[in-house]
Amino acid sequence: MTGPLQVVLGTISVLFLIVAVVLAYRAVRAMVRIIRTGQPDSTRNGPVGPRLKTLVVESLGHTRMLKWSAIGAAHWFVFVGFYGLFLTLVEAFGEVWNPAFHLPLIGEWGIWNLFADVIGTGTILGILYLIYRRQKDHPRRQGRTSRFAGSNEGRGYFVEAVVLTVGVCILLIRALKISSGLTEAPTWSHPVSSLVATVLPDSPDLLSVVAFVKIVVSLAWLVVISRILNMGVAWHRFSAFFNIYWKRNDDGSVALGPLQPMTSNGKPIDFEDPGEDDVFGRGKIEDFTWKGMLDFTTCTECGRCQSQCPAWNTGKPLSPKMVIMDLRDHLYAKAPYLLGEKTASETAPDYDILKPSDEQVWASGYARIEGTNDAQAHRPLVGTLEEGGVIDPDVLWSCTNCGACVEQCPVDIEHVDHIEDMRRYQVLIESNFPSEAGVMLRNLENRGNPWGVSPSTREDWIKEVDFEVRMADGPLPYDVEYLFWVGCAGAIDDRAKKVTKAVAELLNTAGVEFAVLGSGETCSGDPARRMGNEFVFQMMAQENVETLNGVFEGRVPGTRKIVTTCPHCFNSLGREYPQVGGEYEVVHHTQLLSQLVEEGRLTPVTPVDRKVTYHDPCFLGRHNKVYTPPREILDSVQGLSTQEMHRCKDRGFCCGAGGARMWMEEKIGKRINVERTEEALGLDPDVISTACPFCITMLSDALTSKKQNGEAAEHVEVLDVSQILLRSMAPVGTPGTEHGAEVGTADDDVAGTGSAATGHGPQA
């Protein structure tokens, strides 16, 4: 069946294939060379087995994509169609020469034909749904609330058009084989193609033409992406496998929880004796590791991170997606200079001439300078418009470290780690950070707490309870099961002290033997580390590890138990201190209290007739996956009715205090704590419950403002789950247990239901 038409189309196809393969080879080689200019990172090497398992589960199982159910299912069909139906492209090269061509061995096999028919149809339906969603969620309809705001729409349209065209060609070729009598595959193996064949002619030549269109469109896609190395919406089809395999945690978990130690040239920095050529943080694009550069390359511009980001959703310039896109575009624009193909001039250009659009000033630092040029080579990684920075300082310092971006990213990009590495350079090398945070740092260094109060203040709460609280003085007696790490807020902030007293009373009631460090406790160092001052964190962590090792002297692993009410301390002590030699079994108070309730050592008996909505602290939930224990405690209390906010659990919305934002002014956009409190008040609750002292502060401040403006009922309160549990164990009639609008306002409430603000200023 090979005629003149087939010869012409076949010859063109082969020539086009040669050109496309050469260009693709050169593109992949260039991309690998660029990524290899990054700093070493030996932590990604193994173990191979668990990493391969994660790769298979996340890619073939689409576990992260399916968090967005309909979109995930549609993408799964497109994904399987791209790889699973690659052989149909191979077959097309035969069909363009001979319409009756079939793949050897499997060409007429019923199972293969059924797979091709079903997946081909699924690919078409899947891409049509994704096209519909892109248009439905388009920025022209939703503005900056669209997850596609800032994405390269033209590139997305191109990829969608290619997938749709190829999918249609697959079905048309199969249907034309049926209508032209060129297949002997069983009828059951091509249910969809058979229906399409009823409206198609008997035309082998048309089959060859459709096969040619399929080849040309596929190879045109390959040529285009070979010329555009930063086209993540296409390149992620290949790079995502490597990015998932080399993700930070070999157990498959996302890159949340502990921050990684500062490294230079692939090795942790010794702050007591740093090397002369050690690089502190990331001050230039080439300071990132090769894995960071692979992250940038892999970004699909899908905007899931952006849609969940509390900063972006409250009118701030930080979009995790655009941070990664800006770093990626800058990397590939600067690549000729990194590879030594070009040499930058000795003097930096005058960036004052830059006149980008308002949107570029606001959201995309890279867009200030485009293309490969001297300006690109000289520009600072973090800087204002006048400085030509790739990332604007307001973008960098808007991050709360909530981890929503990392949690949602389908290709395991590590946004928080990259943001923190840039902060480290700004703090340690440039000394360029929000001025108010400097007060917090000085207080940490001089007084051991962010508030700057005397260490003796840490023991004041002990005088306010009517039972003995044991103080750790040397190694703990073996009858003491837990060291209660009170934390700075729990010992100093009046609102958080009520939680500390509630937890201590519950532990005492349950017969749990515990002790506290009192004035011997200092800050865990979390605020310093999250702000970017790794030096202060290391100093405080090592001091605390020395103290804790002394307290647990003689104890074997499994008996070095710590309980804390602060998720930030929980994360630092349990998951970051092992980096400096501190190995402890750290639990959050909600985990311990839930266990005590389950064991019958705490028994809620008094009904608390209140409607409660629970706010997930980011460092307890997303960072450490503790979602169930707080809810189990609430479920154990009689009379409570609970209702989840729309944004909860792994999609929970931040209170705004993380990433050291507790100690910085919120000057841009709407306050994050106000946004979250409004969401909670939308459920008309009596209590907004949480399990973090910083969340309590932020939510209480916003609630107080709402009450002052008449936008919230006076009886609504913010409580830790431990306070609600304590109420349920109090005698009937105790303030906070009876029903009515006045509940929670009594001054002598033993569960601490006051909602006093803590000096965060007026709320917007």
Coordinates of N, CA and C in Angstrom, one line a residue, residues 102-248:
H102 N 1.6 -2.7 11.4 CA 1.3 -3.0 12.8 C 2.6 -3.2 13.5
L103 N 2.6 -2.9 14.8 CA 3.7 -3.2 15.6 C 4.0 -4.7 15.6
P104 N 5.2 -5.1 15.5 CA 5.5 -6.6 15.6 C 5.0 -7.1 17.0
L105 N 4.6 -8.3 17.0 CA 4.2 -9.1 18.2 C 2.9 -8.6 18.8
I106 N 2.8 -7.3 19.1 CA 1.6 -6.8 19.9 C 0.6 -6.0 19.1
G107 N 0.9 -5.8 17.8 CA 0.1 -4.9 17.0 C -1.3 -5.3 16.9
E108 N -1.6 -6.7 16.8 CA -3.0 -7.1 16.7 C -3.5 -7.8 18.0
W109 N -2.6 -7.7 19.1 CA -3.0 -8.3 20.4 C -4.1 -7.5 21.0
G110 N -5.2 -8.2 21.4 CA -6.4 -7.6 21.9 C -6.1 -6.7 23.2
I111 N -5.3 -7.2 24.1 CA -5.1 -6.5 25.3 C -4.4 -5.1 25.0
W112 N -3.4 -5.1 24.1 CA -2.7 -3.9 23.8 C -3.7 -2.9 23.1
N113 N -4.5 -3.4 22.2 CA -5.5 -2.6 21.5 C -6.5 -2.0 22.4
L114 N -7.0 -2.8 23.4 CA -7.9 -2.3 24.3 C -7.3 -1.2 25.2
F115 N -6.1 -1.4 25.6 CA -5.3 -0.4 26.4 C -5.2 0.9 25.6
A116 N -4.8 0.8 24.3 CA -4.6 2.0 23.5 C -6.0 2.7 23.3
D117 N -7.0 1.9 23.1 CA -8.3 2.5 22.9 C -8.8 3.3 24.2
V118 N -8.7 2.6 25.3 CA -9.2 3.2 26.6 C -8.4 4.4 27.0
I119 N -7.1 4.2 27.0 CA -6.2 5.3 27.4 C -6.2 6.4 26.4
G120 N -6.3 6.1 25.1 CA -6.4 7.2 24.1 C -7.6 8.0 24.3
T121 N -8.7 7.4 24.6 CA -9.9 8.1 24.9 C -9.8 8.9 26.2
G122 N -9.2 8.3 27.2 CA -9.0 9.0 28.5 C -8.1 10.2 28.3
T123 N -7.1 10.1 27.5 CA -6.2 11.2 27.2 C -7.0 12.4 26.6
I124 N -7.8 12.1 25.7 CA -8.6 13.2 25.0 C -9.6 13.8 26.1
L125 N -10.3 13.0 26.8 CA -11.2 13.5 27.8 C -10.5 14.2 28.9
G126 N -9.3 13.7 29.3 CA -8.5 14.3 30.4 C -8.0 15.7 30.0
I127 N -7.5 15.8 28.8 CA -6.9 17.1 28.4 C -8.0 18.1 28.1
L128 N -9.2 17.6 27.6 CA -10.3 18.5 27.5 C -10.8 19.1 28.8
Y129 N -10.8 18.2 29.8 CA -11.1 18.7 31.2 C -10.1 19.7 31.7
L130 N -8.8 19.4 31.5 CA -7.8 20.3 31.9 C -7.8 21.6 31.2
I131 N -8.1 21.6 29.9 CA -8.3 22.8 29.1 C -9.5 23.6 29.7
Y132 N -10.6 22.9 30.0 CA -11.7 23.6 30.6 C -11.4 24.3 31.9
R133 N -10.6 23.5 32.8 CA -10.2 24.1 34.1 C -9.3 25.3 34.0
R134 N -8.4 25.2 33.0 CA -7.5 26.4 32.8 C -8.3 27.6 32.4
Q135 N -9.3 27.4 31.6 CA -10.1 28.6 31.2 C -11.1 29.0 32.3
K136 N -11.6 28.1 33.0 CA -12.5 28.4 34.2 C -11.8 29.1 35.3
D137 N -10.5 28.7 35.5 CA -9.7 29.3 36.6 C -8.8 30.4 36.0
H138 N -9.0 30.9 34.8 CA -8.1 31.8 34.2 C -8.0 33.2 34.9
P139 N -6.9 33.8 35.0 CA -6.7 35.1 35.7 C -7.7 36.2 35.1
R140 N -8.1 36.1 33.9 CA -9.0 37.1 33.4 C -10.4 37.0 34.0
R141 N -10.6 35.8 34.6 CA -11.9 35.7 35.4 C -11.7 35.9 36.9
Q142 N -10.6 35.4 37.4 CA -10.4 35.3 38.8 C -9.3 36.3 39.3
G143 N -8.6 37.0 38.4 CA -7.6 37.9 38.9 C -6.4 37.2 39.6
R144 N -5.9 37.8 40.6 CA -4.7 37.2 41.3 C -5.2 36.0 42.2
T145 N -6.5 35.7 42.3 CA -6.9 34.5 43.1 C -6.7 33.3 42.2
S146 N -6.5 33.4 40.9 CA -6.3 32.3 40.0 C -5.0 31.7 40.3
R147 N -5.0 30.4 40.3 CA -3.7 29.7 40.5 C -2.8 29.8 39.3
F148 N -3.4 30.3 38.2 CA -2.6 30.5 36.9 C -2.0 31.9 36.8
A149 N -2.4 32.7 37.7 CA -1.8 34.1 37.7 C -0.3 34.1 37.7
G150 N 0.3 34.6 36.7 CA 1.8 34.6 36.7 C 2.4 33.5 35.8
S151 N 1.6 32.5 35.5 CA 2.0 31.4 34.7 C 2.1 31.8 33.2
N152 N 3.0 31.1 32.4 CA 3.1 31.4 31.0 C 1.9 30.7 30.3
E153 N 0.9 31.5 30.1 CA -0.4 30.9 29.5 C -0.1 30.3 28.1
G154 N 0.7 31.0 27.3 CA 0.9 30.6 25.9 C 1.5 29.2 25.9
R155 N 2.5 29.0 26.7 CA 3.2 27.7 26.8 C 2.2 26.6 27.2
G156 N 1.3 26.9 28.1 CA 0.3 26.0 28.6 C -0.7 25.6 27.4
Y157 N -1.1 26.6 26.7 CA -2.0 26.4 25.6 C -1.3 25.5 24.5
F158 N 0.0 25.7 24.3 CA 0.7 24.9 23.3 C 0.7 23.5 23.7
V159 N 1.1 23.2 24.9 CA 1.2 21.8 25.4 C -0.2 21.2 25.3
E160 N -1.2 21.9 25.8 CA -2.6 21.3 25.7 C -3.0 21.0 24.3
A161 N -2.7 21.9 23.4 CA -3.1 21.7 22.0 C -2.3 20.4 21.4
V162 N -1.1 20.3 21.8 CA -0.3 19.1 21.3 C -0.9 17.8 21.8
V163 N -1.2 17.8 23.1 CA -1.8 16.6 23.7 C -3.1 16.2 23.1
L164 N -4.0 17.2 22.9 CA -5.3 17.0 22.3 C -5.1 16.5 20.9
T165 N -4.3 17.1 20.1 CA -4.1 16.7 18.7 C -3.6 15.3 18.6
V166 N -2.6 15.0 19.4 CA -2.0 13.6 19.3 C -3.1 12.6 19.8
G167 N -3.8 12.9 20.8 CA -4.8 12.0 21.3 C -5.9 11.7 20.2
V168 N -6.3 12.8 19.6 CA -7.3 12.6 18.5 C -6.7 11.8 17.4
C169 N -5.5 12.0 17.0 CA -4.8 11.3 15.9 C -4.8 9.8 16.3
I170 N -4.5 9.5 17.5 CA -4.4 8.0 17.9 C -5.7 7.4 17.6
L171 N -6.8 8.0 18.1 CA -8.1 7.3 17.8 C -8.5 7.3 16.4
L172 N -8.2 8.4 15.6 CA -8.5 8.4 14.2 C -7.7 7.3 13.4
I173 N -6.5 7.2 13.7 CA -5.7 6.1 13.1 C -6.3 4.8 13.3
R174 N -6.7 4.5 14.5 CA -7.3 3.2 14.9 C -8.6 3.0 14.2
A175 N -9.4 4.1 14.2 CA -10.7 4.0 13.5 C -10.6 3.8 12.0
L176 N -9.6 4.5 11.4 CA -9.4 4.4 10.0 C -8.9 3.0 9.6
K177 N -8.2 2.4 10.5 CA -7.8 1.0 10.2 C -9.0 0.1 10.2
I178 N -10.0 0.3 11.0 CA -11.2 -0.5 11.1 C -12.0 -0.2 9.8
S179 N -12.2 1.1 9.5 CA -13.1 1.5 8.4 C -12.5 1.0 7.1
S180 N -11.1 0.9 7.0 CA -10.4 0.5 5.8 C -10.1 -1.0 5.8
G181 N -10.5 -1.7 6.8 CA -10.3 -3.1 6.8 C -8.9 -3.5 7.0
L182 N -8.1 -2.8 7.7 CA -6.7 -3.0 7.8 C -6.3 -3.6 9.2
T183 N -7.2 -4.1 10.0 CA -6.9 -4.6 11.3 C -7.7 -5.9 11.5
E184 N -7.1 -6.9 12.2 CA -7.7 -8.1 12.5 C -7.8 -8.3 14.0
A185 N -7.6 -7.2 14.8 CA -7.8 -7.2 16.2 C -9.2 -7.5 16.6
P186 N -9.4 -8.3 17.7 CA -10.8 -8.6 18.0 C -11.7 -7.3 18.3
T187 N -12.9 -7.4 18.0 CA -13.8 -6.3 18.0 C -13.9 -5.7 19.5
W188 N -13.8 -6.6 20.5 CA -13.9 -6.1 21.8 C -12.8 -5.2 22.3
S189 N -11.7 -5.3 21.5 CA -10.5 -4.5 21.9 C -10.4 -3.1 21.4
H190 N -11.4 -2.7 20.6 CA -11.5 -1.3 20.2 C -12.9 -0.7 20.2
P191 N -13.5 -0.7 21.4 CA -14.9 -0.2 21.5 C -15.1 1.2 21.0
V192 N -14.2 2.1 21.4 CA -14.4 3.5 21.0 C -14.0 3.7 19.5
S193 N -12.9 3.2 19.1 CA -12.5 3.3 17.7 C -13.6 2.8 16.7
S194 N -14.2 1.7 17.1 CA -15.3 1.1 16.3 C -16.4 2.1 16.1
L195 N -16.8 2.8 17.1 CA -17.9 3.8 17.0 C -17.4 4.9 16.0
V196 N -16.2 5.4 16.2 CA -15.7 6.5 15.3 C -15.6 6.0 13.9
A197 N -15.2 4.7 13.7 CA -15.1 4.2 12.3 C -16.3 4.2 11.5
T198 N -17.5 4.3 12.2 CA -18.8 4.2 11.4 C -19.0 5.5 10.6
V199 N -18.3 6.6 11.0 CA -18.4 7.9 10.2 C -17.2 8.2 9.4
L200 N -16.3 7.2 9.2 CA -15.1 7.5 8.5 C -15.1 6.7 7.2
P201 N -14.4 7.2 6.2 CA -14.4 6.5 4.9 C -13.3 5.4 4.9
D202 N -13.4 4.5 3.8 CA -12.4 3.5 3.6 C -11.2 4.2 2.8
S203 N -10.2 4.7 3.6 CA -9.2 5.5 2.9 C -7.8 5.3 3.6
P204 N -7.0 4.4 3.0 CA -5.7 4.1 3.6 C -4.8 5.4 3.5
D205 N -5.0 6.2 2.4 CA -4.2 7.4 2.2 C -4.5 8.4 3.4
L206 N -5.7 8.5 3.7 CA -6.1 9.4 4.8 C -5.4 8.9 6.1
L207 N -5.3 7.6 6.3 CA -4.7 7.1 7.5 C -3.2 7.5 7.6
S208 N -2.5 7.4 6.4 CA -1.1 7.9 6.4 C -1.0 9.4 6.7
V209 N -2.0 10.2 6.2 CA -1.9 11.6 6.4 C -2.1 11.9 7.9
V210 N -3.0 11.2 8.6 CA -3.2 11.4 10.0 C -2.0 11.0 10.8
A211 N -1.4 9.8 10.4 CA -0.2 9.4 11.0 C 0.9 10.4 10.9
F212 N 1.0 11.0 9.7 CA 2.0 12.1 9.5 C 1.7 13.3 10.4
V213 N 0.5 13.7 10.5 CA 0.1 14.8 11.4 C 0.6 14.5 12.8
K214 N 0.3 13.3 13.2 CA 0.7 12.9 14.6 C 2.2 13.0 14.8
I215 N 3.0 12.5 13.8 CA 4.4 12.6 13.9 C 4.9 14.1 13.9
V216 N 4.4 14.9 13.0 CA 4.8 16.3 12.9 C 4.5 17.0 14.2
V217 N 3.3 16.9 14.7 CA 2.9 17.6 15.9 C 3.8 17.1 17.1
S218 N 4.1 15.8 17.2 CA 4.9 15.3 18.3 C 6.3 15.8 18.2
L219 N 6.9 15.8 17.0 CA 8.3 16.2 16.8 C 8.4 17.8 16.9
A220 N 7.3 18.5 16.5 CA 7.3 19.9 16.6 C 7.4 20.3 18.1
W221 N 6.6 19.6 18.9 CA 6.7 19.8 20.4 C 8.1 19.6 20.9
L222 N 8.7 18.5 20.5 CA 10.1 18.2 20.9 C 11.1 19.3 20.5
V223 N 10.9 19.8 19.3 CA 11.8 20.9 18.8 C 11.6 22.1 19.6
V224 N 10.4 22.5 19.9 CA 10.1 23.7 20.6 C 10.7 23.6 22.0
I225 N 10.4 22.6 22.7 CA 11.0 22.5 24.1 C 12.5 22.4 24.1
S226 N 13.0 21.9 23.0 CA 14.5 21.8 22.9 C 15.1 23.2 22.8
R227 N 14.3 24.1 22.3 CA 14.8 25.5 22.1 C 14.5 26.4 23.3
I228 N 13.6 25.9 24.2 CA 13.2 26.6 25.4 C 13.4 25.8 26.7
L229 N 14.6 25.9 27.2 CA 15.0 25.0 28.3 C 14.2 25.3 29.6
N230 N 13.7 26.5 29.7 CA 12.9 26.8 31.0 C 11.4 26.7 30.8
M231 N 11.0 25.8 29.8 CA 9.6 25.6 29.6 C 9.2 24.4 30.5
G232 N 9.0 24.7 31.8 CA 8.7 23.7 32.8 C 7.4 22.9 32.5
V233 N 6.4 23.6 31.9 CA 5.2 22.9 31.7 C 5.3 21.7 30.8
A234 N 6.4 21.7 30.0 CA 6.7 20.6 29.1 C 7.8 19.7 29.7
W235 N 8.9 20.3 30.1 CA 10.1 19.5 30.6 C 9.8 18.7 31.8
H236 N 8.8 19.1 32.6 CA 8.5 18.3 33.8 C 8.1 16.9 33.5
R237 N 7.7 16.6 32.3 CA 7.4 15.2 31.9 C 8.6 14.3 32.0
F238 N 9.7 14.9 31.9 CA 11.0 14.1 32.1 C 11.7 14.4 33.4
S239 N 11.8 15.6 33.8 CA 12.6 16.0 35.0 C 11.9 15.6 36.3
A240 N 10.5 15.5 36.2 CA 9.8 15.2 37.5 C 10.2 13.8 38.1
F241 N 10.5 12.9 37.2 CA 11.0 11.6 37.8 C 12.2 11.7 38.6
F242 N 13.2 12.5 38.1 CA 14.4 12.7 38.8 C 14.2 13.5 40.1
N243 N 13.3 14.5 40.0 CA 13.1 15.4 41.1 C 12.4 14.6 42.2
I244 N 11.5 13.7 41.9 CA 10.8 12.9 42.9 C 11.8 11.9 43.5
Y245 N 12.6 11.3 42.7 CA 13.6 10.3 43.2 C 14.6 10.9 44.1
W246 N 15.0 12.1 43.8 CA 16.0 12.8 44.7 C 15.4 13.8 45.7
K247 N 14.2 13.6 46.0 CA 13.5 14.5 47.0 C 14.3 14.4 48.3
R248 N 14.1 15.3 49.2 CA 14.9 15.4 50.4 C 14.9 14.2 51.3

